[in-house]
Protein backbone atom coordinates (compact mmCIF):
# COMPACT_ATOMS: atom_id res chain seq x y z
CA UNK A 1 0.00 0.00 0.00
CA UNK A 2 2.75 2.49 0.92
CA UNK A 3 4.58 1.78 -2.35
CA UNK A 4 1.37 2.40 -4.29
CA UNK A 5 0.87 5.68 -2.47
CA UNK A 6 4.46 6.78 -3.14
CA UNK A 7 4.05 6.34 -6.88
CA UNK A 8 0.56 7.88 -6.81
CA UNK A 9 2.25 10.97 -5.39
CA UNK A 10 5.03 10.87 -7.99
CA UNK A 11 2.43 10.54 -10.77
CA UNK A 12 0.54 13.55 -9.37
CA UNK A 13 3.63 15.72 -8.92
CA UNK A 14 5.35 14.93 -12.24
CA UNK A 15 3.07 17.07 -14.46
CA UNK A 16 3.48 19.93 -11.96
CA UNK A 17 7.28 19.61 -12.17
CA UNK A 18 7.13 19.51 -15.96
CA UNK A 19 4.95 22.63 -16.18
CA UNK A 20 7.23 24.48 -13.75
CA UNK A 21 10.43 23.90 -15.71
CA UNK A 22 10.22 26.75 -18.25
CA UNK A 23 10.48 29.52 -15.66
CA UNK A 24 13.05 27.68 -13.52
CA UNK A 25 15.92 27.14 -15.99
CA UNK A 26 18.33 29.46 -14.17
CA UNK A 27 21.18 28.23 -12.01
CA UNK A 28 20.57 28.56 -8.27
CA UNK A 29 23.40 30.09 -6.25
CA UNK A 30 24.05 26.73 -4.59
CA UNK A 31 25.64 23.32 -4.93
CA UNK A 32 24.27 19.96 -3.78
CA UNK A 33 26.01 17.50 -1.47
CA UNK A 34 28.07 16.05 -4.33
CA UNK A 35 29.12 19.38 -5.76
CA UNK A 36 26.66 19.66 -8.66
CA UNK A 37 25.55 23.22 -9.38
CA UNK A 38 21.83 23.30 -8.60
CA UNK A 39 19.21 24.74 -10.93
CA UNK A 40 16.25 26.50 -9.38
CA UNK A 41 14.30 23.57 -10.82
CA UNK A 42 16.36 21.05 -8.81
CA UNK A 43 15.56 22.76 -5.51
CA UNK A 44 11.93 23.42 -6.38
CA UNK A 45 11.25 19.83 -7.53
CA UNK A 46 12.96 18.51 -4.41
CA UNK A 47 10.83 20.69 -2.10
CA UNK A 48 7.66 19.62 -3.92
CA UNK A 49 8.49 15.92 -3.70
CA UNK A 50 9.57 16.11 -0.07
CA UNK A 51 6.39 17.88 0.97
CA UNK A 52 4.15 15.35 -0.76
CA UNK A 53 6.13 12.17 0.01
CA UNK A 54 6.60 13.09 3.68
CA UNK A 55 2.81 13.08 4.00
CA UNK A 56 2.51 9.44 2.92
CA UNK A 57 1.79 7.21 5.91
CA UNK A 58 4.58 4.68 6.18
CA UNK A 59 7.28 6.89 4.66
CA UNK A 60 9.64 7.40 7.56
CA UNK A 61 12.65 8.94 5.90
CA UNK A 62 13.16 11.23 2.92
CA UNK A 63 16.56 11.48 1.22
CA UNK A 64 17.47 13.40 -1.88
CA UNK A 65 20.45 14.01 -4.10
CA UNK A 66 19.83 17.71 -3.33
CA UNK A 67 19.98 17.38 0.48
CA UNK A 68 23.02 16.61 2.62
CA UNK A 69 21.35 14.24 5.08
CA UNK A 70 18.40 11.87 5.44
CA UNK A 71 15.37 13.59 6.99
CA UNK A 72 13.00 11.81 9.38
CA UNK A 73 9.48 12.57 8.16
CA UNK A 74 7.47 9.83 9.89
CA UNK A 75 7.19 8.27 13.30
CA UNK A 76 6.70 4.59 12.53
CA UNK A 77 9.47 2.40 13.95
CA UNK A 78 9.72 0.42 10.74
CA UNK A 79 8.66 2.66 7.87
CA UNK A 80 10.15 3.01 4.40
CA UNK A 81 12.98 5.28 3.23
CA UNK A 82 12.39 7.10 -0.05
CA UNK A 83 15.49 8.21 -1.96
CA UNK A 84 14.91 10.73 -4.74
CA UNK A 85 16.86 12.35 -7.53
CA UNK A 86 14.30 15.10 -8.09
CA UNK A 87 15.54 16.24 -11.50
CA UNK A 88 18.05 13.83 -12.98
CA UNK A 89 19.91 15.43 -15.87
CA UNK A 90 18.64 18.90 -14.97
CA UNK A 91 21.40 20.50 -17.07
CA UNK A 92 19.37 19.24 -20.05
CA UNK A 93 16.59 21.73 -19.19
CA UNK A 94 18.68 24.59 -20.64
CA UNK A 95 19.12 22.71 -23.95
CA UNK A 96 15.52 21.47 -23.94
CA UNK A 97 16.58 17.84 -23.84
CA UNK A 98 14.92 15.09 -21.77
CA UNK A 99 15.44 14.78 -18.01
CA UNK A 100 13.77 12.79 -15.27
CA UNK A 101 12.91 12.06 -11.65
CA UNK A 102 14.26 8.90 -9.99
CA UNK A 103 12.66 7.26 -6.93
CA UNK A 104 13.87 4.32 -4.84
CA UNK A 105 11.82 2.85 -1.97
CA UNK A 106 13.98 1.07 0.62
CA UNK A 107 12.56 -0.88 3.56
CA UNK A 108 15.54 -0.08 5.76
CA UNK A 109 17.02 3.20 7.00
CA UNK A 110 19.69 4.73 4.68
CA UNK A 111 22.44 4.07 3.87
CA UNK A 112 21.08 0.68 2.76
CA UNK A 113 21.98 -2.11 0.37
CA UNK A 114 20.33 -2.28 -3.04
CA UNK A 115 18.78 -5.53 -1.83
CA UNK A 116 16.66 -3.43 0.55
CA UNK A 117 14.82 -1.86 -2.38
CA UNK A 118 11.18 -2.95 -2.51
CA UNK A 119 10.30 -0.75 -5.49
CA UNK A 120 11.94 1.78 -7.80
CA UNK A 121 10.90 3.90 -10.71
CA UNK A 122 11.44 7.00 -12.73
CA UNK A 123 9.58 9.76 -14.55
CA UNK A 124 10.86 10.77 -18.00
CA UNK A 125 10.12 14.33 -19.16
CA UNK A 126 10.38 13.75 -22.91
CA UNK A 127 8.01 14.45 -25.82
CA UNK A 128 5.48 12.93 -23.42
CA UNK A 129 5.72 12.40 -19.67
CA UNK A 130 5.97 8.75 -18.67
CA UNK A 131 6.50 6.95 -15.38
CA UNK A 132 8.10 3.51 -15.24
CA UNK A 133 7.72 1.55 -12.00
CA UNK A 134 9.28 -1.77 -10.92
CA UNK A 135 7.63 -3.60 -8.07
CA UNK A 136 6.69 -7.19 -7.21
CA UNK A 137 8.97 -8.51 -9.95
CA UNK A 138 7.37 -6.62 -12.84
CA UNK A 139 7.82 -3.28 -14.61
CA UNK A 140 4.96 -1.07 -15.85
CA UNK A 141 5.15 2.08 -17.95
CA UNK A 142 2.42 4.74 -17.58
CA UNK A 143 1.58 7.87 -19.56
CA UNK A 144 1.13 10.83 -17.19
CA UNK A 145 -1.01 13.87 -17.94
CA UNK A 146 -2.80 16.48 -15.79
CA UNK A 147 -5.88 14.26 -16.18
CA UNK A 148 -4.16 11.24 -14.65
CA UNK A 149 -2.27 8.04 -15.44
CA UNK A 150 -2.76 5.62 -18.35
CA UNK A 151 -1.25 2.16 -18.35
CA UNK A 152 0.96 1.89 -21.46
CA UNK A 153 2.73 -1.46 -21.27
CA UNK A 154 4.56 -4.07 -19.27
CA UNK A 155 8.25 -3.36 -19.82
CA UNK A 156 10.45 -6.30 -20.85
CA UNK A 157 14.00 -5.69 -22.06
CA UNK A 158 14.31 -6.71 -25.75
CA UNK A 159 16.47 -9.80 -26.23
CA UNK A 160 18.75 -8.28 -28.86
CA UNK A 161 20.81 -5.23 -27.84
CA UNK A 162 20.67 -2.28 -30.22
CA UNK A 163 21.96 0.89 -28.47
CA UNK A 164 24.79 1.89 -26.16
CA UNK A 165 25.74 5.01 -24.23
CA UNK A 166 28.61 5.65 -21.82
CA UNK A 167 29.40 8.78 -19.81
CA UNK A 168 32.68 10.43 -18.98
CA UNK A 169 35.33 11.79 -21.34
CA UNK A 170 36.99 9.14 -23.51
CA UNK A 171 40.56 10.15 -22.51
CA UNK A 172 39.51 9.65 -18.87
CA UNK A 173 38.27 6.11 -19.48
CA UNK A 174 40.51 3.26 -18.31
CA UNK A 175 42.28 1.37 -21.13
CA UNK A 176 40.33 -1.84 -20.34
CA UNK A 177 36.99 0.00 -20.50
CA UNK A 178 37.92 1.82 -23.71
CA UNK A 179 38.89 -1.48 -25.33
CA UNK A 180 35.50 -2.95 -24.32
CA UNK A 181 33.67 0.05 -25.83
CA UNK A 182 35.60 -0.29 -29.12
CA UNK A 183 34.14 -3.80 -29.42
CA UNK A 184 30.63 -2.62 -28.47
CA UNK A 185 30.82 0.14 -31.11
CA UNK A 186 31.15 -2.51 -33.85
CA UNK A 187 27.69 -3.89 -33.04
CA UNK A 188 25.55 -1.21 -31.37
CA UNK A 189 24.35 2.35 -32.14
CA UNK A 190 25.43 5.30 -29.96
CA UNK A 191 22.62 6.84 -27.95
CA UNK A 192 23.88 9.17 -25.19
CA UNK A 193 22.00 12.27 -24.11
CA UNK A 194 23.46 13.28 -20.75
CA UNK A 195 20.44 12.31 -18.64
CA UNK A 196 20.64 8.80 -17.22
CA UNK A 197 16.87 8.32 -17.22
CA UNK A 198 16.49 9.12 -20.91
CA UNK A 199 19.45 6.96 -21.86
CA UNK A 200 18.28 4.04 -19.70
CA UNK A 201 14.80 4.32 -21.23
CA UNK A 202 16.37 3.91 -24.67
CA UNK A 203 17.94 0.67 -23.41
CA UNK A 204 14.64 -0.52 -21.90
CA UNK A 205 12.89 0.23 -25.21
CA UNK A 206 15.44 -1.01 -27.77
CA UNK A 207 17.83 -3.22 -25.80
CA UNK A 208 21.50 -2.47 -25.24
CA UNK A 209 23.63 -0.99 -22.48
CA UNK A 210 24.02 2.29 -20.56
CA UNK A 211 26.82 3.10 -18.19
CA UNK A 212 28.90 5.64 -16.39
CA UNK A 213 32.26 3.96 -15.74
CA UNK A 214 34.86 4.49 -13.09
CA UNK A 215 37.28 7.04 -14.56
CA UNK A 216 41.04 7.43 -14.19
CA UNK A 217 40.40 10.75 -12.45
CA UNK A 218 37.49 9.45 -10.33
CA UNK A 219 37.50 5.62 -9.98
CA UNK A 220 33.99 5.60 -8.45
CA UNK A 221 32.55 7.37 -11.49
CA UNK A 222 29.80 9.99 -11.21
CA UNK A 223 26.45 8.34 -10.46
CA UNK A 224 25.12 8.11 -6.91
CA UNK A 225 24.33 4.61 -5.64
CA UNK A 226 21.19 5.34 -3.56
CA UNK A 227 19.62 7.92 -5.87
CA UNK A 228 20.53 6.76 -9.39
CA UNK A 229 22.45 3.49 -9.75
CA UNK A 230 20.62 1.06 -7.46
CA UNK A 231 17.07 2.24 -8.33
CA UNK A 232 17.84 2.02 -12.06
CA UNK A 233 19.43 -1.40 -11.56
CA UNK A 234 16.28 -2.54 -9.75
CA UNK A 235 14.14 -1.48 -12.73
CA UNK A 236 16.37 -2.98 -15.42
CA UNK A 237 16.83 -6.28 -13.57
CA UNK A 238 13.06 -6.51 -12.99
CA UNK A 239 12.63 -5.99 -16.77
CA UNK A 240 14.88 -9.01 -17.45
CA UNK A 241 18.24 -7.28 -17.79
CA UNK A 242 21.34 -7.09 -15.65
CA UNK A 243 23.36 -4.48 -13.79
CA UNK A 244 26.93 -4.20 -12.61
CA UNK A 245 29.48 -1.96 -10.94
CA UNK A 246 32.05 -3.82 -13.03
CA UNK A 247 32.17 -6.90 -10.83
CA UNK A 248 28.73 -7.50 -9.24
CA UNK A 249 25.04 -6.58 -9.48
CA UNK A 250 24.52 -3.01 -8.33
CA UNK A 251 21.84 -4.38 -5.99
CA UNK A 252 24.57 -6.21 -4.05
CA UNK A 253 26.19 -2.90 -3.13
CA UNK A 254 26.04 -1.73 0.48
CA UNK A 255 27.09 1.93 0.34
CA UNK A 256 28.56 3.19 3.61
CA UNK A 257 27.52 6.81 2.99
CA UNK A 258 24.38 8.44 1.63
CA UNK A 259 25.95 10.18 -1.38
CA UNK A 260 28.42 7.45 -2.32
CA UNK A 261 29.12 7.12 -6.04
CA UNK A 262 29.62 3.89 -7.99
CA UNK A 263 30.57 2.80 -11.50
CA UNK A 264 27.22 1.96 -13.05
CA UNK A 265 26.19 -0.29 -15.95
CA UNK A 266 22.72 -1.62 -16.88
CA UNK A 267 21.45 -3.54 -19.91
CA UNK A 268 21.24 -6.90 -21.60
CA UNK A 269 22.88 -9.60 -19.51
CA UNK A 270 25.15 -10.78 -22.37
CA UNK A 271 26.61 -7.28 -22.76
CA UNK A 272 26.99 -6.84 -19.00
CA UNK A 273 28.73 -10.23 -18.89
CA UNK A 274 31.16 -9.12 -21.62
CA UNK A 275 31.80 -5.90 -19.68
CA UNK A 276 32.61 -7.74 -16.44
CA UNK A 277 34.94 -10.08 -18.34
CA UNK A 278 36.71 -7.09 -19.90
CA UNK A 279 37.31 -5.17 -16.66
CA UNK A 280 40.05 -6.20 -14.21
CA UNK A 281 38.74 -7.57 -10.88
P1 LIG B 1 28.08 13.85 -17.94
C1 LIG B 1 23.14 14.04 -14.76
O1 LIG B 1 23.89 15.09 -14.16
C2 LIG B 1 23.81 12.74 -14.41
O2 LIG B 1 23.84 12.57 -13.04
C3 LIG B 1 23.10 11.58 -15.11
O3 LIG B 1 21.75 11.81 -15.30
C4 LIG B 1 23.82 11.47 -16.44
O4 LIG B 1 23.83 10.15 -16.94
C5 LIG B 1 25.23 11.95 -16.11
O5 LIG B 1 25.15 12.76 -14.94
C6 LIG B 1 25.82 12.77 -17.24
O6 LIG B 1 27.13 13.09 -16.88
O7 LIG B 1 29.46 13.77 -17.32
O8 LIG B 1 27.99 13.09 -19.26
O9 LIG B 1 27.55 15.25 -18.06
Coordinates of N, CA and C in Angstrom, one line a residue, residues 159-249:
X159 N 15.4 -8.8 -26.3 CA 16.5 -9.8 -26.2 C 17.7 -9.3 -26.9
X160 N 17.6 -8.7 -28.1 CA 18.8 -8.3 -28.9 C 19.1 -6.8 -28.6
X161 N 20.4 -6.6 -28.1 CA 20.8 -5.2 -27.8 C 20.9 -4.4 -29.1
X162 N 20.6 -3.1 -29.0 CA 20.7 -2.3 -30.2 C 21.5 -1.0 -30.0
X163 N 21.3 -0.4 -28.7 CA 22.0 0.9 -28.5 C 22.9 0.8 -27.3
X164 N 23.9 1.8 -27.3 CA 24.8 1.9 -26.2 C 25.0 3.4 -25.9
X165 N 25.4 3.6 -24.6 CA 25.7 5.0 -24.2 C 26.6 5.0 -22.9
X166 N 27.7 5.6 -23.0 CA 28.6 5.6 -21.8 C 29.0 7.1 -21.5
X167 N 29.0 7.4 -20.2 CA 29.4 8.8 -19.8 C 30.9 8.9 -19.6
X168 N 31.3 10.1 -19.2 CA 32.7 10.4 -19.0 C 33.4 10.7 -20.3
X169 N 34.6 11.5 -20.1 CA 35.3 11.8 -21.3 C 36.2 10.6 -21.7
X170 N 36.2 10.3 -23.0 CA 37.0 9.1 -23.5 C 38.4 9.1 -23.0
X171 N 39.2 10.2 -23.0 CA 40.6 10.2 -22.5 C 40.6 9.8 -21.0
X172 N 39.5 9.9 -20.3 CA 39.5 9.6 -18.9 C 39.0 8.2 -18.6
X173 N 38.6 7.5 -19.7 CA 38.3 6.1 -19.5 C 39.5 5.3 -19.2
X174 N 39.4 4.2 -18.5 CA 40.5 3.3 -18.3 C 40.7 2.5 -19.6
X175 N 42.0 2.1 -19.9 CA 42.3 1.4 -21.1 C 41.4 0.1 -21.3
X176 N 41.1 -0.6 -20.2 CA 40.3 -1.8 -20.3 C 38.9 -1.5 -20.7
X177 N 38.4 -0.4 -20.1 CA 37.0 0.0 -20.5 C 36.9 0.5 -21.9
X178 N 37.9 1.3 -22.3 CA 37.9 1.8 -23.7 C 38.0 0.7 -24.7
X179 N 38.8 -0.3 -24.4 CA 38.9 -1.5 -25.3 C 37.6 -2.2 -25.4
X180 N 36.8 -2.3 -24.3 CA 35.5 -2.9 -24.3 C 34.6 -2.1 -25.2
X181 N 34.6 -0.8 -25.1 CA 33.7 0.0 -25.8 C 34.0 -0.1 -27.3
X182 N 35.2 -0.2 -27.7 CA 35.6 -0.3 -29.1 C 35.0 -1.5 -29.7
X183 N 34.8 -2.6 -28.9 CA 34.1 -3.8 -29.4 C 32.6 -3.5 -29.5
X184 N 32.1 -2.9 -28.5 CA 30.6 -2.6 -28.5 C 30.2 -1.8 -29.7
X185 N 31.1 -0.8 -30.0 CA 30.8 0.1 -31.1 C 30.6 -0.6 -32.4
X186 N 31.3 -1.8 -32.6 CA 31.1 -2.5 -33.8 C 29.7 -3.0 -34.0
X187 N 29.0 -3.2 -32.9 CA 27.7 -3.9 -33.0 C 26.5 -3.0 -32.7
X188 N 26.7 -2.0 -31.9 CA 25.6 -1.2 -31.4 C 25.6 0.2 -31.8
X189 N 24.5 0.9 -31.7 CA 24.4 2.3 -32.1 C 24.5 3.3 -30.9
X190 N 25.2 4.4 -31.1 CA 25.4 5.3 -30.0 C 24.2 6.1 -29.7
X191 N 23.7 6.0 -28.4 CA 22.6 6.8 -27.9 C 23.0 7.4 -26.6
X192 N 23.5 8.6 -26.5 CA 23.9 9.2 -25.2 C 23.4 10.6 -25.1
X193 N 22.6 10.9 -24.1 CA 22.0 12.3 -24.1 C 22.3 13.1 -22.8
X194 N 23.1 12.5 -21.9 CA 23.5 13.3 -20.7 C 22.4 13.3 -19.6
X195 N 21.4 12.5 -19.8 CA 20.4 12.3 -18.6 C 20.2 10.8 -18.5
X196 N 20.7 10.3 -17.4 CA 20.6 8.8 -17.2 C 19.3 8.2 -17.5
X197 N 18.2 8.9 -17.0 CA 16.9 8.3 -17.2 C 16.5 8.2 -18.7
X198 N 16.8 9.2 -19.5 CA 16.5 9.1 -20.9 C 17.3 8.1 -21.6
X199 N 18.6 8.0 -21.2 CA 19.5 7.0 -21.9 C 19.1 5.5 -21.4
X200 N 18.7 5.4 -20.2 CA 18.3 4.0 -19.7 C 17.0 3.7 -20.4
X201 N 16.1 4.7 -20.6 CA 14.8 4.3 -21.2 C 15.0 3.9 -22.7
X202 N 16.0 4.4 -23.3 CA 16.4 3.9 -24.7 C 16.7 2.4 -24.6
X203 N 17.5 2.1 -23.6 CA 17.9 0.7 -23.4 C 16.7 -0.2 -23.1
X204 N 15.8 0.3 -22.2 CA 14.6 -0.5 -21.9 C 13.7 -0.7 -23.1
X205 N 13.8 0.3 -24.0 CA 12.9 0.2 -25.2 C 13.5 -0.6 -26.4
X206 N 14.8 -0.4 -26.6 CA 15.4 -1.0 -27.8 C 16.4 -2.1 -27.4
X207 N 16.8 -2.3 -26.2 CA 17.8 -3.2 -25.8 C 19.2 -2.6 -26.0
X208 N 20.1 -3.0 -25.1 CA 21.5 -2.5 -25.2 C 22.1 -2.3 -23.9
X209 N 22.9 -1.2 -23.7 CA 23.6 -1.0 -22.5 C 23.8 0.5 -22.3
X210 N 23.7 0.9 -21.0 CA 24.0 2.3 -20.6 C 25.0 2.2 -19.4
X211 N 25.9 3.1 -19.3 CA 26.8 3.1 -18.2 C 27.5 4.4 -18.0
X212 N 28.0 4.6 -16.7 CA 28.9 5.6 -16.4 C 30.1 5.0 -15.6
X213 N 31.2 4.8 -16.3 CA 32.3 4.0 -15.7 C 33.1 4.7 -14.7
X214 N 33.8 3.9 -13.9 CA 34.9 4.5 -13.1 C 35.9 5.1 -14.0
X215 N 36.4 6.3 -13.7 CA 37.3 7.0 -14.6 C 38.7 7.0 -13.9
X216 N 39.7 7.3 -14.7 CA 41.0 7.4 -14.2 C 41.1 8.5 -13.1
X217 N 40.3 9.6 -13.4 CA 40.4 10.8 -12.4 C 39.5 10.5 -11.3
X218 N 38.4 9.7 -11.4 CA 37.5 9.4 -10.3 C 37.0 8.0 -10.5
X219 N 37.8 7.1 -9.8 CA 37.5 5.6 -10.0 C 36.1 5.2 -9.6
X220 N 35.4 6.0 -8.8 CA 34.0 5.6 -8.4 C 33.0 6.1 -9.5
X221 N 33.5 6.9 -10.5 CA 32.6 7.4 -11.5 C 31.7 8.5 -11.0
X222 N 30.6 8.8 -11.6 CA 29.8 10.0 -11.2 C 28.5 9.7 -10.5
X223 N 27.8 8.6 -10.9 CA 26.5 8.3 -10.5 C 26.4 7.9 -9.0
X224 N 25.3 8.3 -8.3 CA 25.1 8.1 -6.9 C 24.3 6.8 -6.7
X225 N 24.9 6.0 -5.8 CA 24.3 4.6 -5.6 C 22.9 4.6 -5.2
X226 N 22.6 5.4 -4.1 CA 21.2 5.3 -3.6 C 20.2 6.0 -4.5
X227 N 20.6 7.1 -5.2 CA 19.6 7.9 -5.9 C 19.5 7.6 -7.4
X228 N 20.5 7.0 -7.9 CA 20.5 6.8 -9.4 C 20.8 5.3 -9.7
X229 N 22.0 4.8 -9.3 CA 22.5 3.5 -9.8 C 21.6 2.3 -9.3
X230 N 21.4 2.2 -8.0 CA 20.6 1.1 -7.5 C 19.2 1.1 -7.9
X231 N 18.5 2.3 -7.8 CA 17.1 2.2 -8.3 C 17.0 1.9 -9.8
X232 N 17.9 2.4 -10.6 CA 17.8 2.0 -12.1 C 18.2 0.6 -12.3
X233 N 19.1 0.0 -11.5 CA 19.4 -1.4 -11.6 C 18.2 -2.3 -11.2
X234 N 17.5 -1.8 -10.2 CA 16.3 -2.5 -9.8 C 15.3 -2.6 -10.9
X235 N 15.1 -1.5 -11.6 CA 14.1 -1.5 -12.7 C 14.6 -2.4 -13.9
X236 N 15.9 -2.2 -14.3 CA 16.4 -3.0 -15.4 C 16.4 -4.5 -15.1
X237 N 16.8 -4.8 -13.9 CA 16.8 -6.3 -13.6 C 15.4 -6.8 -13.5
X238 N 14.5 -6.0 -13.0 CA 13.1 -6.5 -13.0 C 12.5 -6.7 -14.4
X239 N 13.1 -5.9 -15.4 CA 12.6 -6.0 -16.8 C 13.3 -7.1 -17.5
X240 N 14.2 -7.9 -16.8 CA 14.9 -9.0 -17.4 C 16.3 -8.8 -17.8
X241 N 16.8 -7.6 -17.5 CA 18.2 -7.3 -17.8 C 19.2 -7.5 -16.6
X242 N 20.3 -6.9 -16.7 CA 21.3 -7.1 -15.7 C 22.0 -5.7 -15.3
X243 N 22.7 -5.7 -14.2 CA 23.4 -4.5 -13.8 C 24.7 -4.9 -13.2
X244 N 25.6 -3.9 -13.2 CA 26.9 -4.2 -12.6 C 27.6 -2.9 -12.2
X245 N 28.5 -3.1 -11.2 CA 29.5 -2.0 -10.9 C 30.8 -2.3 -11.6
X246 N 30.8 -3.3 -12.4 CA 32.1 -3.8 -13.0 C 32.4 -5.2 -12.6
X247 N 31.9 -5.5 -11.3 CA 32.2 -6.9 -10.8 C 30.9 -7.6 -10.3
X248 N 29.9 -6.9 -9.9 CA 28.7 -7.5 -9.2 C 27.5 -6.7 -9.6
X249 N 26.3 -7.3 -9.3 CA 25.0 -6.6 -9.5 C 25.1 -5.3 -8.6

